[in-house]
Coordinates of C-alpha atoms in Angstrom, one line a residue:
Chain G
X1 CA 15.0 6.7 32.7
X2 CA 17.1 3.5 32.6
X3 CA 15.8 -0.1 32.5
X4 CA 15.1 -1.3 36.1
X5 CA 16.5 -4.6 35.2
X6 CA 19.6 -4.5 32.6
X7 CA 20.1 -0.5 34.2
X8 CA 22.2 0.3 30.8
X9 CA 19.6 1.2 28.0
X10 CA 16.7 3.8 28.7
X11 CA 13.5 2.2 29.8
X12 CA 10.4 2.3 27.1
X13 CA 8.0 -0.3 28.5
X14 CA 6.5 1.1 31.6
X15 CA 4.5 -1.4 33.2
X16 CA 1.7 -0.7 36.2
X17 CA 0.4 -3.8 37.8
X18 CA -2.1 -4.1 40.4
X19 CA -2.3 -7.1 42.4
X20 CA -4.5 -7.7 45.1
X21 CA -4.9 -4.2 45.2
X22 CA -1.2 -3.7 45.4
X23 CA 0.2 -0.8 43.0
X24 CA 3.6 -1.6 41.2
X25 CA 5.4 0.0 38.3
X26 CA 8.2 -1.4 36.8
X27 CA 10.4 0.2 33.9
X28 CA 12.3 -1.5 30.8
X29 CA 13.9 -1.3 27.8
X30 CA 12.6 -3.9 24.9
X31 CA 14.8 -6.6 25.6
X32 CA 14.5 -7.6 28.8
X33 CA 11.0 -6.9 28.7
X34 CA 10.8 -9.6 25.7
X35 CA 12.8 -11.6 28.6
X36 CA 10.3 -11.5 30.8
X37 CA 7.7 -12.9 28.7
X38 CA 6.2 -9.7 28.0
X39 CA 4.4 -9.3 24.5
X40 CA 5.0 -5.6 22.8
X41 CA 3.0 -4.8 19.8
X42 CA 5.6 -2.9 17.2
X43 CA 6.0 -3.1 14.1
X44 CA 8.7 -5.0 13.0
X45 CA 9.3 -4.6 9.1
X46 CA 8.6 -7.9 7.8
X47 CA 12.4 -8.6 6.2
X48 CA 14.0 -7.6 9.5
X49 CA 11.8 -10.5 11.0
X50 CA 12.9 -13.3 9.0
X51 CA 16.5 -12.6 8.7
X52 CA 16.1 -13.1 12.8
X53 CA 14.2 -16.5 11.8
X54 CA 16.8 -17.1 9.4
X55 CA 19.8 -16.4 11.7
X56 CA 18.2 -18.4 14.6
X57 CA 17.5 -21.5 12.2
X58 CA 21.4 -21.2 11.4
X59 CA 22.5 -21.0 15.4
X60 CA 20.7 -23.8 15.8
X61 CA 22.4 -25.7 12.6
X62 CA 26.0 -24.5 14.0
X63 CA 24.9 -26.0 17.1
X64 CA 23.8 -29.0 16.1
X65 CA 26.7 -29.6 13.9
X66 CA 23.9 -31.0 11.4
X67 CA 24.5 -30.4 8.2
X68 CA 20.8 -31.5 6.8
X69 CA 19.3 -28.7 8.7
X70 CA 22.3 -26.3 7.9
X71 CA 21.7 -27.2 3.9
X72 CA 17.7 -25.8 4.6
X73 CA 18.9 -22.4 3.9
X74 CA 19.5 -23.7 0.6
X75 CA 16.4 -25.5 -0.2
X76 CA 14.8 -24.1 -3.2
X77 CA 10.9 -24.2 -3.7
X78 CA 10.8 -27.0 -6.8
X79 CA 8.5 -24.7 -9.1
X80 CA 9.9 -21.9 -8.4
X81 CA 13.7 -21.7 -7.2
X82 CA 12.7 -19.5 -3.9
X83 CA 14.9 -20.3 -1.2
X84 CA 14.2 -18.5 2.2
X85 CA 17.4 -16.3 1.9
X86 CA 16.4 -14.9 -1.0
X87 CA 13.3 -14.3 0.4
X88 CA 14.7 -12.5 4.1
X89 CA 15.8 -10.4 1.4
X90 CA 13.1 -8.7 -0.8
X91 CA 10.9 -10.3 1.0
X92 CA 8.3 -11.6 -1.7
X93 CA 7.9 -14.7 -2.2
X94 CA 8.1 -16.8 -5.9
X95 CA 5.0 -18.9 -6.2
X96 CA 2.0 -20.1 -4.5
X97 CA 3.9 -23.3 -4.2
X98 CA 6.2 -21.6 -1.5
X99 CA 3.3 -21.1 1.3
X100 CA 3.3 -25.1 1.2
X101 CA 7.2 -25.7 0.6
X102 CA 8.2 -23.5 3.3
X103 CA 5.3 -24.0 5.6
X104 CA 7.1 -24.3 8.8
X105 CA 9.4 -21.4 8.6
X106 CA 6.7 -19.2 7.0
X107 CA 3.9 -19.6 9.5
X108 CA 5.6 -18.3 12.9
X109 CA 6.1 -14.8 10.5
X110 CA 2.5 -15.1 9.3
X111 CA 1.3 -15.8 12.5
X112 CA 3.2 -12.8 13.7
X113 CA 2.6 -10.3 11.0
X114 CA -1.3 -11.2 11.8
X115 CA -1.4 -10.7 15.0
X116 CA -1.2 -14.5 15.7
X117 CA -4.0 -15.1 13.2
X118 CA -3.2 -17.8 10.7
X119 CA -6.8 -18.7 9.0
X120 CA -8.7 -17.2 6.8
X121 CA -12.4 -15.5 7.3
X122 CA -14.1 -13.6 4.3
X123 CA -14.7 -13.8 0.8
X124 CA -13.5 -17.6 -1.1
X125 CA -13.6 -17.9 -4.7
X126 CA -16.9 -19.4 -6.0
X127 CA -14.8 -21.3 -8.0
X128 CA -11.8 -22.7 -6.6
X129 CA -9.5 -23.8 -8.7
X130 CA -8.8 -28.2 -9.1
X131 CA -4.8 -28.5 -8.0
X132 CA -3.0 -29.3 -11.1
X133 CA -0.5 -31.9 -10.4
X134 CA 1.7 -31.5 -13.6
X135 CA 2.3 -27.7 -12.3
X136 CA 5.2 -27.6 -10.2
X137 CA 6.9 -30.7 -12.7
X138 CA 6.1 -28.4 -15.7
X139 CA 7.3 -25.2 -14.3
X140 CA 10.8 -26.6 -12.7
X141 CA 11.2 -28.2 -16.4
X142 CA 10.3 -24.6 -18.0
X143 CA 13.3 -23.1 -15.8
X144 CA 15.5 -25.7 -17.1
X145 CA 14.5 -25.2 -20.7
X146 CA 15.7 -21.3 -19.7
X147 CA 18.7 -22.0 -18.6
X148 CA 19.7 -24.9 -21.4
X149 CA 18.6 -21.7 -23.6
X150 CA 21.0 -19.7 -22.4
X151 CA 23.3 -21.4 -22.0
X152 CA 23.4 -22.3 -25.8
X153 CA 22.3 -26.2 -25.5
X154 CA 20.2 -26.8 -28.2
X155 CA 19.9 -29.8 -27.6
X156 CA 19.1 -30.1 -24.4
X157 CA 16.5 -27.4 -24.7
X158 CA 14.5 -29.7 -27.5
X159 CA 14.7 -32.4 -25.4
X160 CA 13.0 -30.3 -22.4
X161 CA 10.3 -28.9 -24.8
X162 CA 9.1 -32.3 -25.4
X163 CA 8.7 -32.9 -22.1
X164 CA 6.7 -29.8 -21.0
X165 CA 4.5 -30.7 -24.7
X166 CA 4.1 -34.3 -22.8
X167 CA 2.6 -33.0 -19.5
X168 CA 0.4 -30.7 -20.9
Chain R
X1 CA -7.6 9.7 -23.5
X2 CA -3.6 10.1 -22.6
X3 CA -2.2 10.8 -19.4
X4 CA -1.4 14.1 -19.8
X5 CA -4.9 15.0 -20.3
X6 CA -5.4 14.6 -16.7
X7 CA -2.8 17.1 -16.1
X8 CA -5.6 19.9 -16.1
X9 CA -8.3 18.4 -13.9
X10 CA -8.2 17.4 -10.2
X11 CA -9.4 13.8 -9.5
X12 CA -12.7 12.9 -8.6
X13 CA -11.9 11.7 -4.8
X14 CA -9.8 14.2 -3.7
X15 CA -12.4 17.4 -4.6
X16 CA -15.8 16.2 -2.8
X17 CA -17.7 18.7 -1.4
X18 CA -17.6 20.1 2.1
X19 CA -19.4 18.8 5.0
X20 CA -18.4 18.1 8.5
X21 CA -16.6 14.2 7.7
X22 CA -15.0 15.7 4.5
X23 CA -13.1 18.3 5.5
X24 CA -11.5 16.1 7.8
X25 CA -11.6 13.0 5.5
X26 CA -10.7 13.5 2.0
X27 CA -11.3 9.9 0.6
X28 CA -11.3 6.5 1.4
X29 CA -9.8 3.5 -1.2
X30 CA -10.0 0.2 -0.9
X31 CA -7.2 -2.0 -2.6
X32 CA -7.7 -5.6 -3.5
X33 CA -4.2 -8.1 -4.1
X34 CA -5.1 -11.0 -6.2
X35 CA -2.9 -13.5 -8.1
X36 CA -3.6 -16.0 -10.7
X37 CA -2.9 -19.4 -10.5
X38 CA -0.8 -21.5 -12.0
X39 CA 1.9 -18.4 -12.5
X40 CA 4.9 -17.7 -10.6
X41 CA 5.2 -14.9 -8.4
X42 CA 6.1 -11.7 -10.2
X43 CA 9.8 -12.4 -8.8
X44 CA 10.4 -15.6 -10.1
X45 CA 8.2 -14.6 -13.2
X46 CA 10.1 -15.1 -16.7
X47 CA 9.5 -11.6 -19.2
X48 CA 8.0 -13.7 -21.7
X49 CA 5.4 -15.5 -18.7
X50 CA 4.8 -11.9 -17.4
X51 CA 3.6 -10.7 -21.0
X52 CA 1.5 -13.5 -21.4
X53 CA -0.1 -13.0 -17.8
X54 CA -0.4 -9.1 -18.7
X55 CA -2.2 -10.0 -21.8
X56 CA -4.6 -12.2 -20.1
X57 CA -5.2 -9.9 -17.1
X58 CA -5.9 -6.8 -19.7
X59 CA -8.5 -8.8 -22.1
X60 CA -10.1 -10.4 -18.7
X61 CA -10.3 -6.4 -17.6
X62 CA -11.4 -4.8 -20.2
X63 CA -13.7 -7.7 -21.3
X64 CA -16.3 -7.0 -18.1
X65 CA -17.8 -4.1 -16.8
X66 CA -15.8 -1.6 -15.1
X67 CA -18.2 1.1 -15.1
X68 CA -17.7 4.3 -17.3
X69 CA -14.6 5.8 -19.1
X70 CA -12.5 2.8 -19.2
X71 CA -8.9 3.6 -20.6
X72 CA -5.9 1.7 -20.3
X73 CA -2.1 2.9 -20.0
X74 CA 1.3 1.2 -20.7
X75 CA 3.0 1.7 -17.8
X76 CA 6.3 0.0 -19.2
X77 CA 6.4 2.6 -22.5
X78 CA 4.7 5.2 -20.7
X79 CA 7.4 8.5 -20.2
X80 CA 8.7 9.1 -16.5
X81 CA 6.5 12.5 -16.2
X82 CA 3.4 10.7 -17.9
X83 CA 4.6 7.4 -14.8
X84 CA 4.8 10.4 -12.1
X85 CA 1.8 11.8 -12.9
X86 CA 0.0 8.6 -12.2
X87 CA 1.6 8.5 -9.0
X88 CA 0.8 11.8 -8.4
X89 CA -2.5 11.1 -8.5
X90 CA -2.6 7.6 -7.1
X91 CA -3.5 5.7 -10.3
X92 CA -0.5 3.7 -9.8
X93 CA 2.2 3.0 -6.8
X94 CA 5.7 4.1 -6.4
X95 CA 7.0 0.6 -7.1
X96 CA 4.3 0.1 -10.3
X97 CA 6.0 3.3 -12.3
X98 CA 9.5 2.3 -10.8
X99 CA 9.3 -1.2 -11.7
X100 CA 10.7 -3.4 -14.8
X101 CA 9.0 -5.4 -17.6
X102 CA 5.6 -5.2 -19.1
X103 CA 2.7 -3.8 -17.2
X104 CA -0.6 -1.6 -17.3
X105 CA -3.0 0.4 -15.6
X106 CA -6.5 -0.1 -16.4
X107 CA -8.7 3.2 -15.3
X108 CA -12.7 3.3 -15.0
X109 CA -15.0 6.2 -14.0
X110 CA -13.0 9.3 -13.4
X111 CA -10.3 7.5 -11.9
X112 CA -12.3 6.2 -8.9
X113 CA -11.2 2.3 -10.2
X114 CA -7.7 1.2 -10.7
X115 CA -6.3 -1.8 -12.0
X116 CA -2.3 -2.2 -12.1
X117 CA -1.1 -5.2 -14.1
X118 CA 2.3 -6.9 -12.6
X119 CA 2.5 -4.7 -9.9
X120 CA 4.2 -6.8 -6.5
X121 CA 1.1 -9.0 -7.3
X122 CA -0.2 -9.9 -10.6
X123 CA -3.3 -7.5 -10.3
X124 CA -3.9 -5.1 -7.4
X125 CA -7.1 -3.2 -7.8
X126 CA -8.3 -0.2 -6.0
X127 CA -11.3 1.6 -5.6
X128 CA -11.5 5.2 -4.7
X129 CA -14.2 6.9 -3.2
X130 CA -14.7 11.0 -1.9
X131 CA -15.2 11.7 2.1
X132 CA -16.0 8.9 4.0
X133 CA -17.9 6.3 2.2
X134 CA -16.1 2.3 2.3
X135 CA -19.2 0.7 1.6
X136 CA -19.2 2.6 -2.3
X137 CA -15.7 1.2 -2.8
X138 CA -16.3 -2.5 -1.2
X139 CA -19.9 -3.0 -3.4
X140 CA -17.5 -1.9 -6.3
X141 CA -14.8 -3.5 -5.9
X142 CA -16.4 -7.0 -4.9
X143 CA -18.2 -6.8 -7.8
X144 CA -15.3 -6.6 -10.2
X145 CA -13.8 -9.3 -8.2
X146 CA -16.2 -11.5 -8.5
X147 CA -16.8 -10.8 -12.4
X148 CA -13.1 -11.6 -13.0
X149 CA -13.1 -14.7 -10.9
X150 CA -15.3 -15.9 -13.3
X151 CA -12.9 -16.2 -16.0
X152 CA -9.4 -16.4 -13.8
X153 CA -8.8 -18.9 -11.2
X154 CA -7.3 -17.1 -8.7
X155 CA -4.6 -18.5 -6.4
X156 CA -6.4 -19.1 -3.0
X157 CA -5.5 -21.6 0.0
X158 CA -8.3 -22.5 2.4
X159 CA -6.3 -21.5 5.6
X160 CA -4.1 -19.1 4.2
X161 CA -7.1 -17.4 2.1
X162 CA -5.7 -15.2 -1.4
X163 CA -2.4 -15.9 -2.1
X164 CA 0.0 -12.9 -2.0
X165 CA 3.8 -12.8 -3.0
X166 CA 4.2 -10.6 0.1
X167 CA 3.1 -13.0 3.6
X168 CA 1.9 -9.5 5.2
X169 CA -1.6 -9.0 2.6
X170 CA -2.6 -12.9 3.0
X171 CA -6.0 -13.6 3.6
X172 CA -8.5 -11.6 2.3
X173 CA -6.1 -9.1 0.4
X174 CA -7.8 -6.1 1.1
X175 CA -6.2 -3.0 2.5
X176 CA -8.5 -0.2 3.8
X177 CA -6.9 3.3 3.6
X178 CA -8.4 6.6 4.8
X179 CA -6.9 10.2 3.4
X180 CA -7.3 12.6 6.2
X181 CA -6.7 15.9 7.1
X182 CA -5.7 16.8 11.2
X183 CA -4.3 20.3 11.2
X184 CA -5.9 20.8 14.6
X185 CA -4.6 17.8 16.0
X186 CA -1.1 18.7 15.0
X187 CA -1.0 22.2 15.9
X188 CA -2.7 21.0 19.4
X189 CA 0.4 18.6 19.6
X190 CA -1.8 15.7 19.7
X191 CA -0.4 13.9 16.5
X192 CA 2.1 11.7 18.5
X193 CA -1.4 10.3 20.3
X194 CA -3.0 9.9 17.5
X195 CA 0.2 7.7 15.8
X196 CA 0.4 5.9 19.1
X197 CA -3.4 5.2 18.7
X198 CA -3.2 3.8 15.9
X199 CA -0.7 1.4 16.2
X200 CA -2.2 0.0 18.9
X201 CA -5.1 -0.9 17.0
X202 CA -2.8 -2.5 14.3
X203 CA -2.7 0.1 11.8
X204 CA -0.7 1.9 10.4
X205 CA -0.2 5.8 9.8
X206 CA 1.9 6.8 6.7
X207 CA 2.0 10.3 4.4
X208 CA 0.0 11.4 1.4
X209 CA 1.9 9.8 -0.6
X210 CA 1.9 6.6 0.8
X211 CA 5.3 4.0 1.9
X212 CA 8.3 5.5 2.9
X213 CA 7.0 9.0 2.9
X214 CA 6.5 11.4 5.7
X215 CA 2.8 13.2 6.6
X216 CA 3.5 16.7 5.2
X217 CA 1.1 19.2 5.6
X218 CA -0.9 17.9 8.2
X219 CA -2.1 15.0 5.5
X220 CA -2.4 11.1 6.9
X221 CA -3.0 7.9 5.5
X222 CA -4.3 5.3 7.7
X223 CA -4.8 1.5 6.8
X224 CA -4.9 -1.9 8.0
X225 CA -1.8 -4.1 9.3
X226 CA -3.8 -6.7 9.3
X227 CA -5.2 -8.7 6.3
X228 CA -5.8 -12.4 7.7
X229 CA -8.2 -13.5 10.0
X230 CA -10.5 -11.1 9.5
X231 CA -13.3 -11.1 6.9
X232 CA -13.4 -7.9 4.5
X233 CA -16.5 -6.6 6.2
X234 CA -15.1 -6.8 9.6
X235 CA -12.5 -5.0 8.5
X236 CA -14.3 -2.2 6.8
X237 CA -16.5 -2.2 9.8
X238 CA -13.5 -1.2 12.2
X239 CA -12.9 1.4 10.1
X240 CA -16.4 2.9 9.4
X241 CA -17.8 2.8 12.7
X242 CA -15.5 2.7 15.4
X243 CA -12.1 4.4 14.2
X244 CA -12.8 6.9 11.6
X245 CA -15.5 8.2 13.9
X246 CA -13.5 8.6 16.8
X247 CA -10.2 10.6 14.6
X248 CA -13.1 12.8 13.6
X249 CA -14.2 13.5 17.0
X250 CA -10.6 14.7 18.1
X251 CA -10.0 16.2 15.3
X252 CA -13.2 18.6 15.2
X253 CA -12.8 18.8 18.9
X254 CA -9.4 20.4 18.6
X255 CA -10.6 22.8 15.9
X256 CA -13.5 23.9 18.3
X257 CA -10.9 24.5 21.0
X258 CA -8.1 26.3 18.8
X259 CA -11.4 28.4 18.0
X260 CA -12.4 29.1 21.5
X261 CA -8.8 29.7 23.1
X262 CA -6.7 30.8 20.3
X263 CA -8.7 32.5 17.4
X264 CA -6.2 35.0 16.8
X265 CA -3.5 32.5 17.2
X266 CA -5.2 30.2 14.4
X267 CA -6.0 33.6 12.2
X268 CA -2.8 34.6 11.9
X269 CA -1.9 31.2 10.7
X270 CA -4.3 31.1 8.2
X271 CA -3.9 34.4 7.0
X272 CA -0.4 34.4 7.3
X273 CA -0.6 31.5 4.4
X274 CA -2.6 32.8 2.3
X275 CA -0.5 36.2 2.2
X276 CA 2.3 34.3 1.4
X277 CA 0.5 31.8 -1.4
X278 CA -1.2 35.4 -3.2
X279 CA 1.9 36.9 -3.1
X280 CA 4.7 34.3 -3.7
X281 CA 6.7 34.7 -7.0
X282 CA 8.1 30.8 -6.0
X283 CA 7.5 28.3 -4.4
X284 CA 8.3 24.9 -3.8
X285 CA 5.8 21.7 -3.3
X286 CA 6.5 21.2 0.1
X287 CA 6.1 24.9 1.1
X288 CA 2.4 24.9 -0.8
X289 CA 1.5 21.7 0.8
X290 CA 1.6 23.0 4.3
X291 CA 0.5 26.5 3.4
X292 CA -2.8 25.2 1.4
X293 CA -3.3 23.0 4.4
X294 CA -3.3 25.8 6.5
X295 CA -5.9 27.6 3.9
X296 CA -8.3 24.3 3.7
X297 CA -8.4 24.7 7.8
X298 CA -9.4 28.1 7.5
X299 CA -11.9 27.7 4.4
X300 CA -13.5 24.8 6.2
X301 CA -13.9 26.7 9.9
X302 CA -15.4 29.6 8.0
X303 CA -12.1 32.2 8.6
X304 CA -11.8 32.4 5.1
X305 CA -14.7 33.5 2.9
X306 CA -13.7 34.3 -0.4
X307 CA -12.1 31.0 -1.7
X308 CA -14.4 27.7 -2.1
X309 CA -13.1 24.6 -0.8
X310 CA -12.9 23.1 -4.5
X311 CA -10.5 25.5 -5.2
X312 CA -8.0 24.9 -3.0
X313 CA -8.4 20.9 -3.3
X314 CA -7.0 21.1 -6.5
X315 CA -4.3 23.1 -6.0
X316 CA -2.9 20.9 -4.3
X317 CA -3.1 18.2 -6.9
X318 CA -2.6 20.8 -9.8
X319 CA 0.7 22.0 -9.0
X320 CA 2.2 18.9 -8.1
X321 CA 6.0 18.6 -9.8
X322 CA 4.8 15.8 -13.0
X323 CA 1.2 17.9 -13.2
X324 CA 3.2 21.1 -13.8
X325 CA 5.5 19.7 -16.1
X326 CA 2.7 18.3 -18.9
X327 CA 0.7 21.2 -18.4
X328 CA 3.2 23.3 -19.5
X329 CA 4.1 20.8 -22.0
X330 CA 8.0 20.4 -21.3
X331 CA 10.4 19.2 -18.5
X332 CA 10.8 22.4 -16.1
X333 CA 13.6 22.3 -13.8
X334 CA 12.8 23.1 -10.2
X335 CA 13.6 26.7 -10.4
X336 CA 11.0 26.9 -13.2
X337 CA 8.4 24.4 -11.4
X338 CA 8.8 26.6 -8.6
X339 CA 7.6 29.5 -10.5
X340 CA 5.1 28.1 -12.8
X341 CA 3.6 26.4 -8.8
X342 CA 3.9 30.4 -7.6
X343 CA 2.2 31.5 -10.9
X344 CA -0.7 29.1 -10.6
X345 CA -1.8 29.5 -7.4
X346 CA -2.0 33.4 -7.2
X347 CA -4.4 33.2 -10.1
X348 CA -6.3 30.6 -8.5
X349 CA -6.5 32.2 -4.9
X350 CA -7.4 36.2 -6.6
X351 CA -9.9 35.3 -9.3
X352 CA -12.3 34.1 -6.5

């Protein structure tokens, strides 16, 4: 059966309504029921979904002709190096940290991959750990220590080590 | 203990006893993510962080207690037929034995509690228990949770609940999964419902052998989509009392009416198998899957007298390619595996 409303791909919502005691069926593909404001419950694999949050936040960039919202793509969580591309693509995150740095892009696709649920009921830690401010400063110095390692720059590298020594 | 002394034995979970729920369901697990704060993701995790974290995770574990038999195993210097065997058995996931860098299993109490170290979250704990029974695996598994949180901060958000590197186990972590058996339902051609069914109520249906593979043998896995919003009871609840129930109602319903339409239809299946799995000089792990499945339907409607229902629960774990292969001590190709399966399961299905 086609789609009742594009009439080019094969129907797989079928729809009965009954409205004031008036019977009617209607027949669509995927897309054009999304169109029409309809919500399907399938199960989208979570990377597929934010490569489409990804691509959308690009249109929209391209659009725009902004390049501050373009350069997002290529924000980097500050303890962690994440950036949401890398992420589309595994799609694990890096750190706690991430949840907060990316919160606005991240909680349509938790929203979404909870069946719009976005709080948490059940068991919380008895002892819930006191934010440690130094953290995210330590652990973006620690990834520069790594790469001044590796890079062979001794000096550099001593210099960082003090620094993390400092803040701890 | 080693791994290949389990080669030998069938796990605790999967060989309960018969009654009406456990024929249909085998076991129920319960799987806890948890990650500690103040480290990284496992993806943005330096080697030298990830031993450290490992380190800590393992005293923490093996400092409290996990109940009898504890063990631990070295996943990352562990052999690939020691790493398959744990897979086999569902010690470990596909991505724990396939995965990089340092990292552990810690077992308790004939392998009903598992800890992997640096799996896709720093520690993902599971609790297994035979038949139907959540409630044994939650009171366990809380339990250790709550003994490790007393020495571990873990990472937790007030809105966003435990912290997991993957958005989709958010919340409380926890992922309820059921092991059942629907050979009536499939030979019925009800299976598609069932699927259907269940995705509907957010879960999700998957193979004995978890992601990615196919339900052979009329085996399912069902678990939860949904990890947030929901508190771990309510979740458990769902399961215990409204769906589990209902799977089991279809399924012995469809067994009553193969039985009164078709009982020489579903005979000659069953016997059918078992002619084949006495008399088969090889045989390969897909083929004894669905045959033994066919075998467990008939040992548990009472077609088949002379074989016990323990027996043929661990064949199916027993001649699984990695068990096989350290029971006879050597890599087999699958010519050889194929044989040794045959060998094995004769024996087994003659001397009782």
């Amino acid at each position: 059966m086609l789609c009742q409303v594009c009439k080019e791909r094969s129907a797989t919502i079928h729809l009965t309504e009954i409205d004031n005691g008036q019977r009617s069926e209607s027949h669509l593909c995927q897309q054009c029921a999304r169109q029409q404001g309809l919500s399907i419950k399938s199960q989208v694999p979570l990377d597929e979904l934010m490569n489409t949050l990804l691509s959308s936040q690009q249109e929209k960039a391209s659009q725009q002709d902004k390049p501050s919202i373009a350069a997002a793509s290529d924000h980097a969580c500050p303890n962690c190096g994440m950036t949401l591309e890398r992420f589309a693509k595994t799609p694990l995150l890096g750190c706690a940290h991430d949840y907060t740095e990316f919160q606005s892009e991240l909680l349509p696709l938790i929203k979404q991959s909870h069946n719009g649920k976005s709080h948490h009921r059940g068991k919380v830690p008895t002892r819930t750990c006191e934010y440690d401010r130094n953290e995210i400063q330590r652990n973006t110095l620690r990834r520069q220590l790594d790469r001044a390692v590796k890079n062979e720059d001794y000096e550099a590298a001593a210099k960082l080590r003090d620094q993390i020594q400092a803040l701890t | 203990m080693r791994p290949a002394d389990l080669c030998n034995y069938p796990s605790s979970w999967f060989s309960g006893g018969s009654n009406a729920v456990s024929d249909i369901v085998i076991s129920s697990r319960i799987r806890l993510a948890r990650n500690v704060a103040g480290y990284e993701f496992l993806p943005c995790l330096s080697v030298e962080r990830q031993q450290q974290l490992h380190d800590r995770l393992k005293e923490v574990l093996l400092s409290i207690d996990l109940g009898e038999k504890v063990w631990c195993v070295d996943i990352d210097h562990a052999s690939d037929v020691e790493r398959n065997l744990l897979t086999e058995r569902h010690l470990i996931s596909r991505r724990h034995a396939k995965g990089k860098g340092p990292r552990s299993v810690v077992l308790a109490g004939d392998e009903s509690f598992t800890a992997m170290i640096n799996e896709e979250d720093h520690l993902r704990m599971q609790a297994y228990a035979a038949g139907l029974d959540l409630d044994a695996c939650w009171g366990r598994l809380g339990r250790i949770d709550d003994l490790i949180e007393e020495k571990i901060d873990y990472a937790f958000d007030r809105q966003l609940g435990y912290l997991t590197a993957c958005p989709t186990n958010l919340g409380t972590g926890l992922r309820v999964s059921v092991m059942l058996h629907l050979p009536a339902l499939k030979m019925t051609g009800q299976i598609e419902k069932f699927i259907t069914a269940a995705h509907d109520c957010d879960m999700a249906v998957r193979g004995l052998f978890g992601e990615g593979t196919d339900a052979i043998g009329d085996f399912f896995q069902l678990s939860n989509q949904i990890t947030l919003g929901s508190s771990e009871q309510q979740i458990i609840e769902t399961f215990s009392s409204i769906i589990v129930p209902k799977i089991i109602a279809y399924e012995t319903e469809a067994r009553k009416s193969l039985l009164g339409k078709k009982p020489h239809a579903l005979d000659d299946k069953i016997q059918r198998a078992l002619g084949v799995l006495r008399n088969a000089h090889l045989i390969s792990s897909q083929e004894a899957l669905f045959l033994l499945s066919n075998v467990r339907l008939g040992v548990n409607l009472g077609r088949v007298k002379d074989i016990n229902i323990a027996t043929v629960n661990e064949l199916f774990m027993l001649t699984q390619p990695a068990h096989l292969q350290l029971r006879a001590g050597k890599i087999l190709d699958a010519d050889q595996r194929d044989t040794l399966r045959a060998e094995i399961i004769r024996t087994r299905l003659s001397s009782n």
